[in-house]
Structure formats: C-alpha cells, structure tokens
Short mmCIF file of C-alpha atoms (C1' of nucleotides) in Angstrom, two decimals:
data_model
loop_
_atom_site.label_atom_id
_atom_site.label_comp_id
_atom_site.label_asym_id
_atom_site.label_seq_id
_atom_site.Cartn_x
_atom_site.Cartn_y
_atom_site.Cartn_z
CA MET A 1 40.49 -17.13 -35.08
CA ASN A 2 38.88 -19.74 -37.14
CA VAL A 3 35.19 -19.40 -37.85
CA ILE A 4 34.83 -22.78 -39.58
CA ASN A 5 31.34 -24.27 -40.04
CA ALA A 6 31.96 -27.61 -38.28
CA SER A 7 28.53 -29.12 -37.69
CA PRO A 8 26.14 -29.75 -40.52
CA ARG A 9 23.41 -27.90 -38.60
CA ARG A 10 25.62 -24.75 -38.51
CA LYS A 11 26.29 -25.05 -42.08
CA GLU A 12 22.64 -25.12 -42.97
CA LEU A 13 22.03 -22.15 -40.75
CA THR A 14 24.80 -20.28 -42.47
CA ARG A 15 23.20 -21.01 -45.85
CA LEU A 16 19.83 -19.58 -44.62
CA ALA A 17 21.57 -16.54 -43.25
CA ALA A 18 23.22 -15.87 -46.52
CA GLN A 19 19.92 -15.92 -48.30
CA LEU A 20 18.44 -13.36 -45.90
CA PHE A 21 21.51 -11.16 -45.99
CA VAL A 22 21.12 -10.96 -49.77
CA GLN A 23 17.47 -10.37 -49.64
CA GLU A 24 17.47 -7.58 -47.02
CA GLY A 25 21.13 -6.56 -46.47
CA PHE A 26 23.07 -7.45 -43.39
CA ASP A 27 22.09 -4.37 -41.31
CA ARG A 28 18.38 -4.82 -42.05
CA THR A 29 18.43 -8.50 -41.22
CA THR A 30 17.52 -8.73 -37.56
CA VAL A 31 18.34 -11.75 -35.35
CA ARG A 32 14.67 -12.34 -35.03
CA MET A 33 14.29 -12.58 -38.80
CA LEU A 34 17.16 -15.01 -38.91
CA ALA A 35 15.72 -17.15 -36.13
CA GLN A 36 12.34 -17.35 -37.79
CA GLU A 37 13.92 -18.45 -41.08
CA MET A 38 15.76 -21.10 -39.16
CA GLY A 39 12.60 -22.25 -37.37
CA ILE A 40 13.85 -21.40 -33.84
CA LYS A 41 13.49 -18.50 -31.47
CA SER A 42 15.87 -15.57 -31.54
CA GLY A 43 17.53 -16.53 -28.19
CA SER A 44 18.45 -20.00 -29.44
CA LEU A 45 20.43 -18.52 -32.31
CA PHE A 46 23.22 -17.50 -29.97
CA HIS A 47 23.81 -21.13 -29.11
CA HIS A 48 25.23 -21.58 -32.55
CA PHE A 49 26.89 -18.29 -33.12
CA ARG A 50 28.58 -15.99 -30.56
CA ASP A 51 27.03 -12.92 -32.22
CA LYS A 52 25.49 -11.52 -35.42
CA GLN A 53 29.06 -10.67 -36.62
CA GLU A 54 30.02 -14.29 -36.49
CA ILE A 55 27.25 -15.26 -38.77
CA LEU A 56 28.38 -12.77 -41.32
CA ALA A 57 31.99 -14.09 -41.16
CA ALA A 58 30.70 -17.70 -41.42
CA VAL A 59 28.80 -16.79 -44.66
CA ILE A 60 31.80 -15.15 -46.30
CA GLU A 61 34.24 -17.78 -45.26
CA GLU A 62 32.11 -20.50 -46.73
CA GLY A 63 31.80 -18.72 -50.02
CA THR A 64 35.40 -17.66 -50.40
CA GLN A 65 36.75 -21.15 -49.52
CA ASN A 66 34.55 -22.68 -52.21
CA ALA A 67 35.73 -20.21 -54.71
CA LEU A 68 39.34 -21.05 -53.93
CA ASN A 69 38.73 -24.76 -54.15
CA ILE A 70 36.88 -24.50 -57.54
CA ALA A 71 39.57 -22.30 -59.06
CA HIS A 72 42.37 -24.59 -57.98
CA ARG A 73 40.59 -27.60 -59.49
CA ALA A 74 39.83 -25.79 -62.70
CA LEU A 75 43.43 -24.68 -63.19
CA GLU A 76 44.69 -28.25 -62.61
CA LEU A 77 42.37 -29.59 -65.32
CA ALA A 78 43.19 -26.72 -67.76
CA GLY A 79 46.71 -27.60 -68.62
CA ASP A 80 49.47 -25.36 -69.63
CA ASP A 81 47.98 -23.30 -72.49
CA PRO A 82 47.54 -19.67 -71.38
CA ASP A 83 44.49 -19.30 -73.46
CA SER A 84 42.60 -22.21 -72.00
CA ARG A 85 43.82 -21.25 -68.47
CA LEU A 86 42.36 -17.82 -68.76
CA ARG A 87 39.07 -19.20 -70.06
CA ALA A 88 39.04 -21.80 -67.29
CA MET A 89 39.55 -19.12 -64.67
CA ALA A 90 36.78 -16.97 -66.01
CA ARG A 91 34.48 -20.03 -66.17
CA ALA A 92 35.35 -21.03 -62.61
CA HIS A 93 34.72 -17.54 -61.32
CA LEU A 94 31.22 -17.47 -62.73
CA GLU A 95 30.60 -21.02 -61.73
CA THR A 96 31.22 -20.34 -58.07
CA LEU A 97 29.59 -16.90 -58.37
CA PHE A 98 26.27 -18.55 -59.28
CA THR A 99 26.36 -21.84 -57.45
CA ASP A 100 27.17 -19.98 -54.10
CA ARG A 101 25.47 -16.87 -55.32
CA ASN A 102 24.25 -15.72 -51.95
CA ALA A 103 27.49 -16.15 -50.17
CA HIS A 104 29.35 -14.26 -52.82
CA VAL A 105 26.89 -11.37 -52.98
CA VAL A 106 27.31 -10.97 -49.20
CA ALA A 107 31.13 -11.20 -49.60
CA LEU A 108 31.13 -8.50 -52.26
CA PHE A 109 28.63 -6.07 -50.82
CA GLU A 110 28.78 -6.63 -47.04
CA TRP A 111 32.59 -6.93 -46.68
CA ARG A 112 32.80 -3.55 -44.72
CA ARG A 113 30.35 -4.84 -42.04
CA LEU A 114 33.02 -7.38 -40.95
CA ASP A 115 34.87 -6.28 -37.76
CA PRO A 116 38.66 -5.95 -37.99
CA SER A 117 39.61 -9.41 -36.65
CA ALA A 118 37.30 -11.35 -39.01
CA ARG A 119 38.31 -9.10 -41.94
CA ALA A 120 42.04 -9.91 -41.30
CA HIS A 121 41.32 -13.57 -41.28
CA LEU A 122 39.20 -13.53 -44.44
CA SER A 123 41.59 -11.20 -46.31
CA HIS A 124 44.12 -13.99 -46.56
CA LEU A 125 41.65 -16.21 -48.27
CA ARG A 126 40.61 -13.53 -50.65
CA ASP A 127 44.22 -12.67 -51.48
CA ALA A 128 45.08 -16.20 -52.22
CA TYR A 129 42.16 -16.31 -54.72
CA GLU A 130 43.18 -13.11 -56.44
CA ALA A 131 46.77 -14.38 -56.68
CA LEU A 132 45.50 -17.17 -58.92
CA TRP A 133 44.00 -14.52 -61.22
CA VAL A 134 47.15 -12.40 -61.40
CA GLU A 135 49.14 -15.53 -62.32
CA VAL A 136 46.89 -16.44 -65.16
CA ILE A 137 46.67 -13.00 -66.48
CA ASP A 138 50.48 -12.67 -66.42
CA GLU A 139 50.73 -15.74 -68.52
CA ALA A 140 48.23 -14.43 -71.00
CA LEU A 141 50.08 -11.09 -71.24
CA GLU A 142 53.38 -12.65 -71.83
CA ALA A 143 51.89 -14.94 -74.49
CA GLY A 144 50.64 -11.85 -76.23
CA LEU A 145 46.98 -13.00 -75.92
CA ILE A 146 45.76 -9.74 -74.25
CA HIS A 147 47.14 -6.27 -73.99
CA GLY A 148 47.60 -3.63 -71.35
CA ASP A 149 48.71 -3.11 -67.85
CA ARG A 150 48.63 -6.33 -65.77
CA PHE A 151 47.13 -4.56 -62.74
CA LEU A 152 44.40 -2.68 -64.70
CA VAL A 153 43.61 -5.67 -66.80
CA SER A 154 42.96 -7.98 -63.86
CA ARG A 155 40.85 -5.19 -62.15
CA PHE A 156 38.72 -4.68 -65.22
CA ILE A 157 38.24 -8.41 -65.81
CA LEU A 158 37.26 -8.96 -62.16
CA GLY A 159 35.02 -5.94 -62.21
CA ALA A 160 33.15 -7.09 -65.38
CA LEU A 161 32.75 -10.64 -63.92
CA ASN A 162 31.65 -9.54 -60.43
CA TRP A 163 29.16 -7.01 -61.79
CA THR A 164 27.31 -9.91 -63.42
CA VAL A 165 25.52 -10.62 -60.16
CA ARG A 166 23.70 -7.34 -60.67
CA TRP A 167 22.14 -8.19 -63.99
CA TYR A 168 22.60 -11.86 -64.98
CA ASP A 169 19.60 -13.98 -64.81
CA PRO A 170 20.54 -17.67 -64.28
CA GLY A 171 17.06 -18.66 -65.57
CA GLY A 172 17.70 -17.18 -69.02
CA SER A 173 18.95 -18.70 -72.18
CA ARG A 174 22.70 -18.02 -71.55
CA SER A 175 24.84 -20.26 -69.30
CA PRO A 176 27.48 -18.92 -67.02
CA ASP A 177 30.05 -20.58 -69.29
CA ASP A 178 28.61 -18.70 -72.29
CA LEU A 179 29.16 -15.47 -70.40
CA ALA A 180 32.69 -16.30 -69.49
CA ASP A 181 33.47 -17.21 -73.15
CA GLU A 182 31.95 -13.94 -74.29
CA LEU A 183 34.02 -11.88 -72.03
CA VAL A 184 37.26 -13.74 -73.07
CA PHE A 185 36.18 -13.25 -76.72
CA MET A 186 35.70 -9.52 -76.11
CA ILE A 187 39.22 -8.97 -74.83
CA MET A 188 40.89 -11.60 -76.93
CA PRO A 189 38.99 -11.79 -80.26
CA LYS A 190 41.74 -13.55 -82.34
CA THR A 191 41.84 -17.08 -81.12
CA PRO A 192 44.66 -18.60 -83.24
CA MET B 1 7.10 13.19 -57.41
CA ASN B 2 10.02 15.34 -57.89
CA VAL B 3 12.76 15.44 -55.29
CA ILE B 4 14.73 18.25 -56.69
CA ASN B 5 17.32 20.23 -54.65
CA ALA B 6 15.94 23.66 -55.01
CA SER B 7 17.60 25.62 -52.33
CA PRO B 8 21.49 25.87 -52.11
CA ARG B 9 21.17 25.02 -48.42
CA ARG B 10 19.43 21.75 -49.28
CA LYS B 11 21.93 20.98 -51.99
CA GLU B 12 24.77 21.38 -49.42
CA LEU B 13 23.02 19.11 -46.90
CA THR B 14 22.57 16.60 -49.65
CA ARG B 15 26.36 16.65 -50.41
CA LEU B 16 27.17 16.03 -46.76
CA ALA B 17 24.58 13.29 -46.56
CA ALA B 18 26.23 11.60 -49.51
CA GLN B 19 29.56 11.61 -47.88
CA LEU B 20 28.15 9.98 -44.68
CA PHE B 21 26.16 7.34 -46.58
CA VAL B 22 29.41 6.36 -48.32
CA GLN B 23 31.36 6.33 -45.13
CA GLU B 24 28.90 4.32 -43.07
CA GLY B 25 26.31 2.96 -45.37
CA PHE B 26 22.75 4.20 -45.59
CA ASP B 27 21.33 1.95 -42.84
CA ARG B 28 24.04 2.65 -40.35
CA THR B 29 23.85 6.41 -40.93
CA THR B 30 21.43 7.74 -38.20
CA VAL B 31 19.51 11.01 -38.51
CA ARG B 32 21.52 12.11 -35.53
CA MET B 33 24.81 11.54 -37.37
CA LEU B 34 23.42 13.40 -40.33
CA ALA B 35 22.30 16.33 -38.20
CA GLN B 36 25.67 16.61 -36.42
CA GLU B 37 27.60 16.63 -39.59
CA MET B 38 25.26 19.39 -40.83
CA GLY B 39 25.67 21.43 -37.67
CA ILE B 40 22.04 21.22 -36.59
CA LYS B 41 20.00 19.14 -34.24
CA SER B 42 18.31 15.95 -35.41
CA GLY B 43 14.79 17.37 -35.29
CA SER B 44 15.74 20.29 -37.51
CA LEU B 45 16.63 17.91 -40.22
CA PHE B 46 13.03 17.17 -40.90
CA HIS B 47 12.41 20.74 -41.85
CA HIS B 48 14.55 20.18 -44.99
CA PHE B 49 13.54 16.59 -45.83
CA ARG B 50 10.24 14.77 -45.25
CA ASP B 51 12.09 11.67 -44.03
CA LYS B 52 15.32 9.81 -44.30
CA GLN B 53 14.26 8.16 -47.57
CA GLU B 54 14.00 11.56 -49.21
CA ILE B 55 17.56 12.34 -48.32
CA LEU B 56 18.70 9.19 -50.13
CA ALA B 57 16.59 10.02 -53.20
CA ALA B 58 18.02 13.55 -53.25
CA VAL B 59 21.50 12.22 -53.23
CA ILE B 60 21.00 9.75 -56.01
CA GLU B 61 18.97 12.20 -58.19
CA GLU B 62 21.78 14.75 -57.89
CA GLY B 63 24.47 12.27 -59.07
CA THR B 64 22.44 10.63 -61.87
CA GLN B 65 21.45 13.99 -63.22
CA ASN B 66 25.06 15.14 -63.34
CA ALA B 67 26.08 11.90 -65.07
CA LEU B 68 23.46 12.52 -67.75
CA ASN B 69 24.52 16.11 -68.36
CA ILE B 70 28.19 15.34 -68.66
CA ALA B 71 27.67 12.40 -71.02
CA HIS B 72 25.41 14.47 -73.23
CA ARG B 73 28.05 17.20 -73.45
CA ALA B 74 30.85 14.79 -74.01
CA LEU B 75 29.02 13.15 -76.91
CA GLU B 76 28.31 16.61 -78.52
CA LEU B 77 32.01 17.42 -78.45
CA ALA B 78 33.06 13.93 -79.67
CA GLY B 79 31.85 14.18 -83.22
CA ASP B 80 30.79 11.21 -85.40
CA ASP B 81 33.70 8.78 -85.27
CA PRO B 82 32.51 5.69 -83.45
CA ASP B 83 36.00 5.18 -81.97
CA SER B 84 36.24 8.60 -80.39
CA ARG B 85 32.61 8.38 -79.27
CA LEU B 86 33.19 5.29 -77.39
CA ARG B 87 36.34 6.72 -75.83
CA ALA B 88 34.51 9.95 -75.00
CA MET B 89 31.70 8.03 -73.20
CA ALA B 90 34.16 5.95 -71.20
CA ARG B 91 36.02 9.05 -70.09
CA ALA B 92 32.77 10.89 -69.24
CA HIS B 93 31.72 7.92 -67.14
CA LEU B 94 34.85 7.97 -65.09
CA GLU B 95 34.84 11.67 -64.94
CA THR B 96 31.47 11.87 -63.31
CA LEU B 97 32.16 8.71 -61.29
CA PHE B 98 35.05 10.52 -59.45
CA THR B 99 33.93 14.12 -59.37
CA ASP B 100 30.60 13.11 -57.84
CA ARG B 101 32.11 10.02 -56.32
CA ASN B 102 29.98 9.92 -53.11
CA ALA B 103 26.71 10.35 -54.90
CA HIS B 104 27.50 7.59 -57.39
CA VAL B 105 28.73 5.15 -54.84
CA VAL B 106 25.44 5.68 -53.06
CA ALA B 107 23.50 5.28 -56.33
CA LEU B 108 25.39 2.02 -57.14
CA PHE B 109 25.27 0.31 -53.69
CA GLU B 110 22.26 1.72 -51.93
CA TRP B 111 19.78 1.66 -54.79
CA ARG B 112 17.76 -1.07 -53.08
CA ARG B 113 17.11 1.06 -50.13
CA LEU B 114 14.98 3.49 -52.20
CA ASP B 115 11.24 2.98 -51.74
CA PRO B 116 9.19 2.04 -54.77
CA SER B 117 7.92 5.55 -55.75
CA ALA B 118 11.40 7.13 -55.57
CA ARG B 119 12.87 4.25 -57.49
CA ALA B 120 10.33 4.58 -60.26
CA HIS B 121 11.21 8.15 -60.71
CA LEU B 122 14.98 7.64 -60.67
CA SER B 123 14.82 4.59 -62.93
CA HIS B 124 13.94 6.90 -65.78
CA LEU B 125 17.03 9.00 -65.28
CA ARG B 126 19.18 5.89 -65.05
CA ASP B 127 17.54 4.44 -68.17
CA ALA B 128 18.17 7.50 -70.16
CA TYR B 129 21.79 7.36 -69.20
CA GLU B 130 22.21 3.77 -70.16
CA ALA B 131 20.54 4.46 -73.45
CA LEU B 132 23.40 6.67 -74.35
CA TRP B 133 25.83 3.81 -73.78
CA VAL B 134 23.86 1.32 -75.78
CA GLU B 135 23.78 3.82 -78.69
CA VAL B 136 27.51 4.30 -78.68
CA ILE B 137 28.31 0.54 -78.36
CA ASP B 138 25.96 -0.25 -81.23
CA GLU B 139 27.93 2.11 -83.42
CA ALA B 140 31.24 0.61 -82.39
CA LEU B 141 29.92 -2.84 -83.14
CA GLU B 142 28.62 -1.84 -86.58
CA ALA B 143 31.95 -0.24 -87.39
CA GLY B 144 33.62 -3.52 -86.48
CA LEU B 145 35.65 -1.93 -83.64
CA ILE B 146 34.64 -4.29 -80.94
CA HIS B 147 33.13 -7.85 -81.02
CA GLY B 148 30.44 -9.68 -79.31
CA ASP B 149 26.84 -9.38 -78.24
CA ARG B 150 25.71 -5.85 -77.77
CA PHE B 151 23.84 -6.51 -74.56
CA LEU B 152 26.69 -8.45 -72.96
CA VAL B 153 29.34 -5.95 -74.19
CA SER B 154 27.61 -3.09 -72.64
CA ARG B 155 27.06 -4.86 -69.39
CA PHE B 156 30.76 -5.97 -69.24
CA ILE B 157 32.11 -2.44 -69.98
CA LEU B 158 29.79 -0.77 -67.39
CA GLY B 159 30.67 -3.38 -64.90
CA ALA B 160 34.44 -2.87 -65.35
CA LEU B 161 33.91 0.84 -65.14
CA ASN B 162 31.61 0.84 -62.12
CA TRP B 163 33.80 -1.45 -60.25
CA THR B 164 36.70 1.01 -60.35
CA VAL B 165 35.16 2.79 -57.34
CA ARG B 166 36.25 -0.22 -55.33
CA TRP B 167 39.99 -0.05 -56.07
CA TYR B 168 40.90 3.19 -57.94
CA ASP B 169 42.86 5.71 -55.93
CA PRO B 170 42.33 9.21 -57.41
CA GLY B 171 45.48 10.36 -55.64
CA GLY B 172 47.68 7.88 -57.50
CA SER B 173 49.68 8.36 -60.71
CA ARG B 174 46.91 7.42 -63.12
CA SER B 175 44.16 9.80 -64.14
CA PRO B 176 40.61 8.74 -64.76
CA ASP B 177 41.17 9.43 -68.42
CA ASP B 178 44.14 7.08 -68.45
CA LEU B 179 41.89 4.42 -66.99
CA ALA B 180 39.24 4.96 -69.54
CA ASP B 181 41.78 4.79 -72.46
CA GLU B 182 43.31 1.55 -71.00
CA LEU B 183 39.89 -0.13 -70.94
CA VAL B 184 39.12 1.03 -74.54
CA PHE B 185 42.53 -0.21 -75.55
CA MET B 186 41.93 -3.59 -73.92
CA ILE B 187 38.82 -4.35 -75.80
CA MET B 188 39.80 -2.55 -79.04
CA PRO B 189 43.56 -2.96 -79.35
CA LYS B 190 43.92 -2.21 -83.07
CA THR B 191 43.26 1.53 -83.48
CA PRO B 192 43.36 1.89 -87.30
"C1'" DT C 1 20.02 -45.26 -13.38
"C1'" DG C 2 22.33 -41.07 -13.12
"C1'" DT C 3 24.93 -37.54 -15.55
"C1'" DT C 4 26.07 -34.93 -19.26
"C1'" DC C 5 25.33 -32.14 -23.19
"C1'" DA C 6 23.42 -30.07 -27.36
"C1'" DC C 7 19.62 -27.55 -28.35
"C1'" DA C 8 15.74 -25.15 -27.65
"C1'" DC C 9 12.62 -21.92 -24.92
"C1'" DT C 10 10.57 -17.66 -22.22
"C1'" DA C 11 11.18 -13.25 -20.74
"C1'" DG C 12 13.06 -9.04 -20.81
"C1'" DC C 13 17.04 -5.52 -20.15
"C1'" DG C 14 19.33 -1.47 -21.79
"C1'" DC C 15 19.83 1.04 -25.65
"C1'" DT C 16 19.14 3.21 -30.27
"C1'" DT C 17 16.22 4.11 -34.02
"C1'" DG C 18 13.27 7.38 -37.03
"C1'" DC C 19 10.29 10.71 -36.30
"C1'" DT C 20 6.93 14.19 -33.97
"C1'" DT C 21 5.58 18.00 -31.14
"C1'" DG C 22 5.34 22.54 -29.61
"C1'" DG C 23 7.78 26.41 -29.20
"C1'" DT C 24 11.78 30.03 -30.27
"C1'" DT C 25 14.71 33.05 -33.19
"C1'" DA C 26 16.39 35.69 -37.17
"C1'" DT C 27 15.42 37.74 -41.50
"C1'" DA C 28 12.40 39.84 -45.15
"C1'" DC C 29 8.61 42.22 -46.68
"C1'" DA C 30 4.01 45.16 -46.15
"C1'" DT D 1 5.59 48.46 -36.79
"C1'" DG D 2 3.36 44.24 -37.66
"C1'" DT D 3 3.25 39.93 -39.99
"C1'" DA D 4 4.88 36.09 -42.49
"C1'" DT D 5 8.20 32.56 -43.23
"C1'" DA D 6 12.32 29.78 -43.09
"C1'" DA D 7 15.30 27.67 -39.93
"C1'" DC D 8 16.23 25.98 -35.83
"C1'" DC D 9 15.95 23.62 -30.85
"C1'" DA D 10 14.53 20.82 -26.63
"C1'" DA D 11 12.29 17.01 -25.21
"C1'" DG D 12 10.55 12.69 -25.88
"C1'" DC D 13 7.55 8.76 -27.81
"C1'" DA D 14 6.82 4.14 -29.60
"C1'" DA D 15 9.02 0.62 -31.78
"C1'" DG D 16 12.62 -2.16 -32.55
"C1'" DC D 17 17.40 -3.65 -31.84
"C1'" DG D 18 21.32 -7.11 -30.20
"C1'" DC D 19 22.01 -9.90 -26.67
"C1'" DT D 20 21.56 -12.26 -21.86
"C1'" DA D 21 19.79 -15.09 -18.06
"C1'" DG D 22 17.75 -18.83 -16.42
"C1'" DT D 23 15.18 -23.01 -17.49
"C1'" DG D 24 13.39 -27.23 -19.73
"C1'" DT D 25 14.00 -31.53 -22.63
"C1'" DG D 26 15.23 -35.49 -25.04
"C1'" DA D 27 19.05 -38.33 -26.59
"C1'" DA D 28 23.79 -40.38 -25.59
"C1'" DC D 29 26.82 -42.30 -22.67
"C1'" DA D 30 28.74 -44.15 -17.92
#
DNA sequence: TGTTCACACTAGCGCTTGCTTGGTTATACA
DNA sequence: TGTATAACCAAGCAAGCGCTAGTGTGAACA
C-alpha cells in the first residue's frame, strides 16, 4: 500500500496537517481543525484522504523519504574518510530534522498512532535510514575514532540528535551544523 | 497547588494510571478505561481526583520527586571525584528511569498535556533535577574530563539517556548501570 | 454542446467523551 | 446507638468526535 503524495494540492495539505499535528498532537487534532486550516469544510477533507489515519501516514512518509534522500546525498559528497562521513551524517540528520521539523516531530512522537499496515510500510523506510547510520558508525569504530559497542553508540548518538527537537531554537545563534559538530567533537575530541 | 498523593489508595491508583497512560497515551486513555483498570466505576474515579488532568499531574509529580530523591542520594554517596560523580549521576538517571519507567515515560512524552497551573508547579521540580546535572557536568568540564559547551553537553547527555526508554529492553543482558557506564565511556574514554 | 471529473458544500448520523448528580454502603468514632 | 466520612454505584447529560450521503459547480475534454 503506497501512500504517496502525488498531487501538489495533497502535498500542501499534508504540510498543513503536519503543523497542526505538532501543535496539538495527533489525537487532539480534529478533522474539523484540519479542514479549517486548509480553508475547506470537514467533509471535503475526505476527498483527499481516505481517513484521518492516512493523513498521518502521508506526513510521516514525506518526512522519512526526505531524510533518506538527504542522507544519501550527503554521504556521496563526503568521500571515504570515516571522520568526515560521520560528521556529514550528523549534519544531514540535523538538517532534515529542522527543515522538515514538523514531519519529523510527528514521525518521532506519533509513530504509535499509525495502524499496523501503514507502520509496516513505513518501517522499511526508517530501517533503510538507520542502516546508513550503522554503516557510518561501524567505519568510525574500525578506524578507532570512537569507542564502545556499535549498537549502543548508534543508539546514544541518535538519541542525542533526536532529542534536540525538544530544546533547540533554530532562531538562536547556533546553526544545526554547529550542533552536529559539537556532538561529534564531544565523542571524538582528538581530530588527528 | 499541591497535588500530593497522600493516601496509599490514591498512590496505587496513580500507579495504575501511569501504566495505562504509557500503554495508550494520555488522550486515548478514557476515564472508563482507568476506572476498569482500578476495579471501580468511572463515576467513582472523581472521588479521588478532581478531573483527568489531576491524574496526569499526580503521575508526573510522583516520578519526578523520586528522580530527585534518588539523584540526591547518589551524589551524597559518590564523594568529591568529578569522574565518579558524573558516573553516579548517569547511573541514578537510568535507575529511576527504569524503576519508575511508566511515570517517567509519561513525564517525558505527555508533558504538554498538563494545564498551565500544574505545569508551573512541576517545572520547579524538574528544574531542581536538571540543576544537579548542570552542576556535575560543570565539575567534569573544569576537571578536563569532557569537552565542549556546558549547555550543549548536558542536553546531549540527557537526550541520549532519555531516549533509552525507546529502545532499551530491561529483560536483556545489559543492566542500566552497564548502559550508564558505556555512555560515560563514550564521551570520556581516557579514565586516568 | 454534452459529458466527465476534481473539488467543494450542507447536513447530520451514530457513537464516545469527560464529567455530574443523587443516592447507597461499609467502617470508624462519639 | 447515632453520626460522620470515605468510597462507591447507576444513570445520564452536553459536547464533540470521525465519517458518510447526497448535491452543486466550474474547468477540461469529446
């Protein structure tokens, strides 16, 4: 089952939905609120989406697909050096996290609201993304740049990065790239 | 406004509520579900709590208060060495996170559902807890054990630790203490 | 010119929600 | 024995929920 956002109209509606889902949470966002934000009546909403569930799936698919694309591109540009690959991956993660912030916050915190079939489909996308991380971290471990268990290290790094959505202020003095570099510096202080 | 859990009965009800809030999320947990889990009828619930909001506040207060107690005790036992204080704090964090797991998951992910007055009251508790962290991290920075910006370092560490509730399996081979030590090792590999 | 189709509307159905009301029961204390 | 109190129940209200049915409308295409 593919939930792709074919029409530009639907893509725009999905963007608006993501914003409301972040503001209010999925459960507290009613179809009437969604419709009003979109400038239509609540009944008309079901011309574009089969049900409320499908809107959620569309939001999350959009965000995850973008994350995957950005990470792939970043790794292609980064070359072979494990150090710069790790840094590139951290930067890419925060880049997508804050350009598609709404979609990612929904993906991170409303995942459990997905029904089983949508979850199965989207799990593949997410797994593909995490596989990139594991690869880069393995390289850094082998090169002796960082230390510890590969599984734990990747969880800790992703946790630290994902948690930034709870406190980071994009309007502040620090750029997302600064943040990424600081994290890499923290776990890998001796850049040779 | 104090929301303390005076009676043992209410304390038990709060514990049950925490479990349901984790399982279903606050919004999807109905007062009828709560009552059934407690073995009473939905109307009777409002004898113990003014409204659904107050149950949420009670859950979060319980968890945060415990975290604060445990951290204080851990720091008293840890002595003066910045290294062991940082380690003790990380261990204490994961200890409370997994002994009061339900309450903490609710505190972390349903915080926004609190109404303003409850939030104001509970913010103080949370701030007191985070102040302990900032103190310990400052000491470790001054001692040269870890590197980076004090604000960012504390956010990254807390993020990595809090995110463990999303993937850590208490039934597995690793103890929470192992986890804490691994994180400290990752950011502070050269124990002198 | 007639037909189709995307998109929107109005109206409301069936159900669930948090919470209230008025009354009952068991236990403790005077 | 009489009274207070904590804990509970049965019944239901008003509001809000996701979603459906049936209809109207303007642009695109034959």
